[in-house]
CSV table of C-alpha atoms in Angstrom, one decimal:
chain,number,residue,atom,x,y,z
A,25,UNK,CA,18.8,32.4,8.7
A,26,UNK,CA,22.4,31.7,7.3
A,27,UNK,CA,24.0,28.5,6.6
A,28,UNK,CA,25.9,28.6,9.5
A,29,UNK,CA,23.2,29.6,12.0
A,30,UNK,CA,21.0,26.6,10.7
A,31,UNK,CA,23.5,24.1,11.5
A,32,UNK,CA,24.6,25.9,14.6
A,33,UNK,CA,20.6,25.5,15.7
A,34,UNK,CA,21.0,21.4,14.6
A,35,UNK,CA,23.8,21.1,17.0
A,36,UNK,CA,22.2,22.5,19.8
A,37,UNK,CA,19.0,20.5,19.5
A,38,UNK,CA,18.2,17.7,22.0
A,39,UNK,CA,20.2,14.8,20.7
A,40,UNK,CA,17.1,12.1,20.1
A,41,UNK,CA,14.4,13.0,17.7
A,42,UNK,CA,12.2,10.1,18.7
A,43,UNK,CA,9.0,11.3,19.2
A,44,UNK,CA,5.9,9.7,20.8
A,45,UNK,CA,3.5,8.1,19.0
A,46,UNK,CA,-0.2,8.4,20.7
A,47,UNK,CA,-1.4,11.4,22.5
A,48,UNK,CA,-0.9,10.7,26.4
A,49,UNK,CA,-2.9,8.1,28.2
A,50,UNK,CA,-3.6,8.1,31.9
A,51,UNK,CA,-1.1,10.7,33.9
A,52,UNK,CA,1.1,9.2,36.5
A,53,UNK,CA,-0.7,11.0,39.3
A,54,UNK,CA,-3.9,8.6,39.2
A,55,UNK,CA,-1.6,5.6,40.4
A,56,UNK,CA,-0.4,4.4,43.3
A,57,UNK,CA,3.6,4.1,43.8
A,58,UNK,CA,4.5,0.6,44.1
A,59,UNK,CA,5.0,-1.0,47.4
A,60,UNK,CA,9.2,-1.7,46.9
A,61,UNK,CA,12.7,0.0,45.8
A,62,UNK,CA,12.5,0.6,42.1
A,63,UNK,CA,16.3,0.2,40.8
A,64,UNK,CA,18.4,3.0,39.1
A,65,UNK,CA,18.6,2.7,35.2
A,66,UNK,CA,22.7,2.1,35.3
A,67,UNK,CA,23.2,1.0,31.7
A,68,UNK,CA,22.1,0.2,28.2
A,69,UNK,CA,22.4,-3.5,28.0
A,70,UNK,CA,21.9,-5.9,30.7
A,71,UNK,CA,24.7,-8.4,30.3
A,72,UNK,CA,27.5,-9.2,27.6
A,73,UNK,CA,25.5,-9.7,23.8
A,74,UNK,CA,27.8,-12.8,23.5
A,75,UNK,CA,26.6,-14.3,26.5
A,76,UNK,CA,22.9,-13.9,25.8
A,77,UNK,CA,23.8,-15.4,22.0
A,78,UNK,CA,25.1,-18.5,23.4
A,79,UNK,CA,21.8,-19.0,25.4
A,80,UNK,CA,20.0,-17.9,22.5
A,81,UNK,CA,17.8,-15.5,24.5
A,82,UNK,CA,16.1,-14.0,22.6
A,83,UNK,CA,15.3,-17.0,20.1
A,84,UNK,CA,13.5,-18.7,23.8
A,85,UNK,CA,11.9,-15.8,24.1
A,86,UNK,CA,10.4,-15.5,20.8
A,87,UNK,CA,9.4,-19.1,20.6
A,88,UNK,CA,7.5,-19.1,23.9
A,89,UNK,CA,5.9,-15.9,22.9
A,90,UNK,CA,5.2,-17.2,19.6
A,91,UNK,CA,6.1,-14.2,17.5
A,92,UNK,CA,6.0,-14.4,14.4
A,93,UNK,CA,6.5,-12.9,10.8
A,94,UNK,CA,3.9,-9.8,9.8
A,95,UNK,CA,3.6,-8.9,13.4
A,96,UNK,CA,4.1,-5.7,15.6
A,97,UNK,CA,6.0,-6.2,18.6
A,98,UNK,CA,7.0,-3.4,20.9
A,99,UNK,CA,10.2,-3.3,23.0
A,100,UNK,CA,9.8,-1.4,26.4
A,101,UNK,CA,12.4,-0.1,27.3
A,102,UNK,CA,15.1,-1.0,24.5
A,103,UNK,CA,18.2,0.5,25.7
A,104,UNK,CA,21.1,-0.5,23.1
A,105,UNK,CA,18.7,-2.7,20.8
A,106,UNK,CA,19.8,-6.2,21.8
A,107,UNK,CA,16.1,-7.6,21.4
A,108,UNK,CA,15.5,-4.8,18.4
A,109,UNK,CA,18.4,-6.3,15.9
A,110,UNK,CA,17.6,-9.9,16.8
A,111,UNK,CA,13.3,-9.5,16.8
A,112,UNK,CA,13.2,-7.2,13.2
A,113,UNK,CA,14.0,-10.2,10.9
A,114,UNK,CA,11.8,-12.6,12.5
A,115,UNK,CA,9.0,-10.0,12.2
A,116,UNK,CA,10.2,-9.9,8.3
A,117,UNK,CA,9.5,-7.0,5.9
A,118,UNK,CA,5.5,-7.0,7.2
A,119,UNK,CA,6.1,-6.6,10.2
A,120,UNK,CA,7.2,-3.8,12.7
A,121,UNK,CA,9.6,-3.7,15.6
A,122,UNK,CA,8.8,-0.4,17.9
A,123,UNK,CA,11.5,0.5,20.2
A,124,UNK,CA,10.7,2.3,23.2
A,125,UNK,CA,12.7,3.9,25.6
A,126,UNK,CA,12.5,7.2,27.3
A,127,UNK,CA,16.5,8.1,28.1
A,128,UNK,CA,17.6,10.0,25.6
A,129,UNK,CA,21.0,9.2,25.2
A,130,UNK,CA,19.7,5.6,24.5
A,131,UNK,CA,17.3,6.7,22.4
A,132,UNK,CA,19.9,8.9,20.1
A,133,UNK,CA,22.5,6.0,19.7
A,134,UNK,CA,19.4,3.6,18.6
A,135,UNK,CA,18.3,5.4,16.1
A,136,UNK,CA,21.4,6.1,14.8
A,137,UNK,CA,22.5,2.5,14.9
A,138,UNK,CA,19.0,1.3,13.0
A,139,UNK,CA,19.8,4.0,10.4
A,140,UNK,CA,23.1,2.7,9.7
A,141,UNK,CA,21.9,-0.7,9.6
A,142,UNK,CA,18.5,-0.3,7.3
A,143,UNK,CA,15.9,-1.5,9.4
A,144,UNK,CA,13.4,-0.2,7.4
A,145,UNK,CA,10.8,-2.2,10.2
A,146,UNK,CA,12.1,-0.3,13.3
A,147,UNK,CA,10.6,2.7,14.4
A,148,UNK,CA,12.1,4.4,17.5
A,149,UNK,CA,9.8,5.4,20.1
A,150,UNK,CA,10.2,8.2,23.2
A,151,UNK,CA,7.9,7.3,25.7
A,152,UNK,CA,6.9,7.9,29.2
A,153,UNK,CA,8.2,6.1,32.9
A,154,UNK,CA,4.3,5.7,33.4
A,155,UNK,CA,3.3,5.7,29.5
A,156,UNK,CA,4.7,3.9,26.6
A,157,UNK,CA,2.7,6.6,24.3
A,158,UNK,CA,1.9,3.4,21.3
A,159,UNK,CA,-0.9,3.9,19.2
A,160,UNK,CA,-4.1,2.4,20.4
A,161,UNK,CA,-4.7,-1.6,19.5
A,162,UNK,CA,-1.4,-1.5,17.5
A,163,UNK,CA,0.7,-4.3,19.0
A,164,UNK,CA,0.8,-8.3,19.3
A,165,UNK,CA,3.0,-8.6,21.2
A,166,UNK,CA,5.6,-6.8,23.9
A,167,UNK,CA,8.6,-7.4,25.7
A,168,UNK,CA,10.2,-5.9,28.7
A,169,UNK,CA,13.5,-7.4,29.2
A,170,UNK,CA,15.8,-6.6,32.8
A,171,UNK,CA,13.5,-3.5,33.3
A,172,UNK,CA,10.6,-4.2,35.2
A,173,UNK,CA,12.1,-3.5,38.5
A,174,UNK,CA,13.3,0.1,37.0
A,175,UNK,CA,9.7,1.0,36.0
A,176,UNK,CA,9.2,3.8,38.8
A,177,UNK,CA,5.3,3.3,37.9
A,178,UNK,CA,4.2,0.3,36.7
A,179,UNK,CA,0.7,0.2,37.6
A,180,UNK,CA,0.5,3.6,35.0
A,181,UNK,CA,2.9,1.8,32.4
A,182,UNK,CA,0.6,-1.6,32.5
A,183,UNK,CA,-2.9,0.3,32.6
A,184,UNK,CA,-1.6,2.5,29.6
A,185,UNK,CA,0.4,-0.2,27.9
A,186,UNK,CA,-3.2,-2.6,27.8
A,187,UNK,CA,-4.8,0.2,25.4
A,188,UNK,CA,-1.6,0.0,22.9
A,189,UNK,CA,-2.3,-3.9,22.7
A,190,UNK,CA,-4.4,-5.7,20.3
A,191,UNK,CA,-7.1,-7.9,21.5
A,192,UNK,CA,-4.9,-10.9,22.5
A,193,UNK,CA,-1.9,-9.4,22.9
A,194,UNK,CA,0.8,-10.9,25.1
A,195,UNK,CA,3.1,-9.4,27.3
A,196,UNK,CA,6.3,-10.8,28.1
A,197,UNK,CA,8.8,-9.6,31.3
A,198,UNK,CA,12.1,-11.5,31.3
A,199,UNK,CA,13.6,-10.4,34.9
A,200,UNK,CA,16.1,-11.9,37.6
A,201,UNK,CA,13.9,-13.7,40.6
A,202,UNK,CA,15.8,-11.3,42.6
A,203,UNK,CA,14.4,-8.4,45.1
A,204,UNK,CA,14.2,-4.7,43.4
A,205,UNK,CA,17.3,-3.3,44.7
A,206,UNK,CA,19.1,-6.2,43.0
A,207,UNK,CA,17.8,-6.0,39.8
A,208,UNK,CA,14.9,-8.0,40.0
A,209,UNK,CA,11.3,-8.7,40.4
A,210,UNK,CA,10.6,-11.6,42.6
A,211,UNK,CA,7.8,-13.8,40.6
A,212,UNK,CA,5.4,-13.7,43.2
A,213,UNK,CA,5.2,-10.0,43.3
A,214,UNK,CA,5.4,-9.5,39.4
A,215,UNK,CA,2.3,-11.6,39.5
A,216,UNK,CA,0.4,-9.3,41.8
A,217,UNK,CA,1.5,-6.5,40.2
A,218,UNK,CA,0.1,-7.6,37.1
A,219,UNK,CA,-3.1,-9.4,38.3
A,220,UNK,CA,-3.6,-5.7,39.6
A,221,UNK,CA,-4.4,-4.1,36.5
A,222,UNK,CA,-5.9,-6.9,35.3
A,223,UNK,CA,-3.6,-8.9,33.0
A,224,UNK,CA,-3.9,-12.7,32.9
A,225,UNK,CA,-1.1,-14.8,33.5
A,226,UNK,CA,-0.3,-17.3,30.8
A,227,UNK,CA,2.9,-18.6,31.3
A,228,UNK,CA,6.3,-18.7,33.3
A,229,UNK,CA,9.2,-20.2,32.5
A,230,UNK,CA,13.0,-20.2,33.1
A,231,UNK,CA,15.1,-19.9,30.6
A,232,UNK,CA,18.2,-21.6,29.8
A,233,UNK,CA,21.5,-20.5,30.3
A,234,UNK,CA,21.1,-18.4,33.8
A,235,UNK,CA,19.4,-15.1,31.9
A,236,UNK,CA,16.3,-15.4,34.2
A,237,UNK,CA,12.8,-15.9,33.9
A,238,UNK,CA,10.1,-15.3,31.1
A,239,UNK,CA,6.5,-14.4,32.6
A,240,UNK,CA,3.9,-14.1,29.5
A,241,UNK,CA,0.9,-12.1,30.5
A,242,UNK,CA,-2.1,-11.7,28.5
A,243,UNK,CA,-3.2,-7.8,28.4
A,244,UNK,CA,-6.5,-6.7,29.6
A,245,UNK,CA,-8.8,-5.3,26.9
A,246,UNK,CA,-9.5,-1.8,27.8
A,247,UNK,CA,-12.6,-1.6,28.8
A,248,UNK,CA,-11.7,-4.1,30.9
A,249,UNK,CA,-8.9,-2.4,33.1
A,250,UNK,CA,-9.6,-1.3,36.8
A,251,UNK,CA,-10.2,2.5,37.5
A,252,UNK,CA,-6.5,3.7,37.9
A,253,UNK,CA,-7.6,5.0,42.0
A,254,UNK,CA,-8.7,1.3,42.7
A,255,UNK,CA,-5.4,-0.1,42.0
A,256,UNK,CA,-3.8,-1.4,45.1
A,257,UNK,CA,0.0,-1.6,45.4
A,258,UNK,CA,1.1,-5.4,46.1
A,259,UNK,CA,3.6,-6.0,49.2
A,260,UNK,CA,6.7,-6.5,48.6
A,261,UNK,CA,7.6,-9.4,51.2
A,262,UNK,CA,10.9,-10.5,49.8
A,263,UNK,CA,12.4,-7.4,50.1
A,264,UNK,CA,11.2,-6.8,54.3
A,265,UNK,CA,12.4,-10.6,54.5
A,266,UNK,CA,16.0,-9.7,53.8
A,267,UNK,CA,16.4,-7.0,56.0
């Protein structure tokens, strides 16, 4: 192959080479759909970086999550890195930030942008709508931040996300008490939906500065999970109460 053909074939490859990094868990098939709208992924960020500075956002979040230096903590759904940039020094040099996503023109600009900055702690991640594909027993912690209610199968993403978390691990959803459709997961349901695959709830709190609520779950271990066919979808009452 010449020169020119080689970077002729470069160009014309897909434009993220984030790769998974566990073999697939449980497919998609083996859970139910969830009982309400799931919203349409419109945009990288969810709000203005500056705005969600001046609350300090992510610094609540971290603090009520407790993580800290020489952990792993795994970003679902990352989008443009807002929690990635701000969670990689408080993990420090021992520790390891994996960003997740699975659009790949949001995947592409992220690892571009770690590159250019050094994060030698980041690794970018492709995963799955129903499948985060994280190596088994590998993270403390995880965040999903303004996402929940675009997870077109959460009860697969939970189930399969409980394997990737180390005995312990906690799992926080920062979201809008808001119905699906408007970019939000009411509180109630999130519970149910969680309590379904068998994650404890630990805490909820909302945070300052009108950026929602923080709902910490402890993951299930494993073995302790509910068969994926038992899984029951939750109702979704706020959403048949506004129309």
């Amino acid at each position: 192959m010449t020169r020119f053909a080689a970077i002729l074939l470069l160009l014309t490859l897909p434009a993220s080479a984030a790769e998974p990094l566990a073999p697939p868990g449980a497919p998609a098939e083996r859970f139910p759909k969830p009982d309400r709208p799931v919203a349409e992924i419109v945009a990288p960020q969810w709000a203005y970086e500056k705005e969600r500075d001046r609350a300090d956002e992510v610094g609540q979040v971290a603090r009520l999550m407790r993580i800290a230096p020489g952990e792993t903590v795994a970003d679902i759904g990352a989008g443009n890195g807002y929690y990635v940039f701000r969670l990689s020094p408080r993990v420090g040099p021992q520790g390891r930030i994996l960003a997740q996503d699975i659009t790949p023109d949001y995947l592409a600009d992220l690892e571009r942008r770690v590159s250019e900055a050094g994060l030698a702690n980041v690794t970018v991640v492709r995963g799955e709508a129903h499948d985060p594909r994280l190596p088994l027993g590998s993270v403390d912690a995880a965040v999903l931040v303004h996402m929940y209610h675009e997870i077109t199968q959460p009860f697969g993403l939970l189930w399969n996300l409980a394997a990737a978390m180390r005995p312990g691990g906690r799992v926080g959803i920062v979201d809008a008490d808001a119905i699906p459709s408007r970019h939000g997961t009411p509180p109630k349901l999130l519970r149910c939906e969680l309590a379904a695959v068998g994650y404890r709830e630990v805490s909820m709190t909302r945070l300052k500065g009108d950026v929602g609520y923080l709902a910490v779950f402890e993951a299930p271990a494993p073995d302790r999970r509910p068969e994926p066919e038992t899984i029951r979808p939750c109702r979704d009452e706020a959403t048949r109460a506004r129309r």
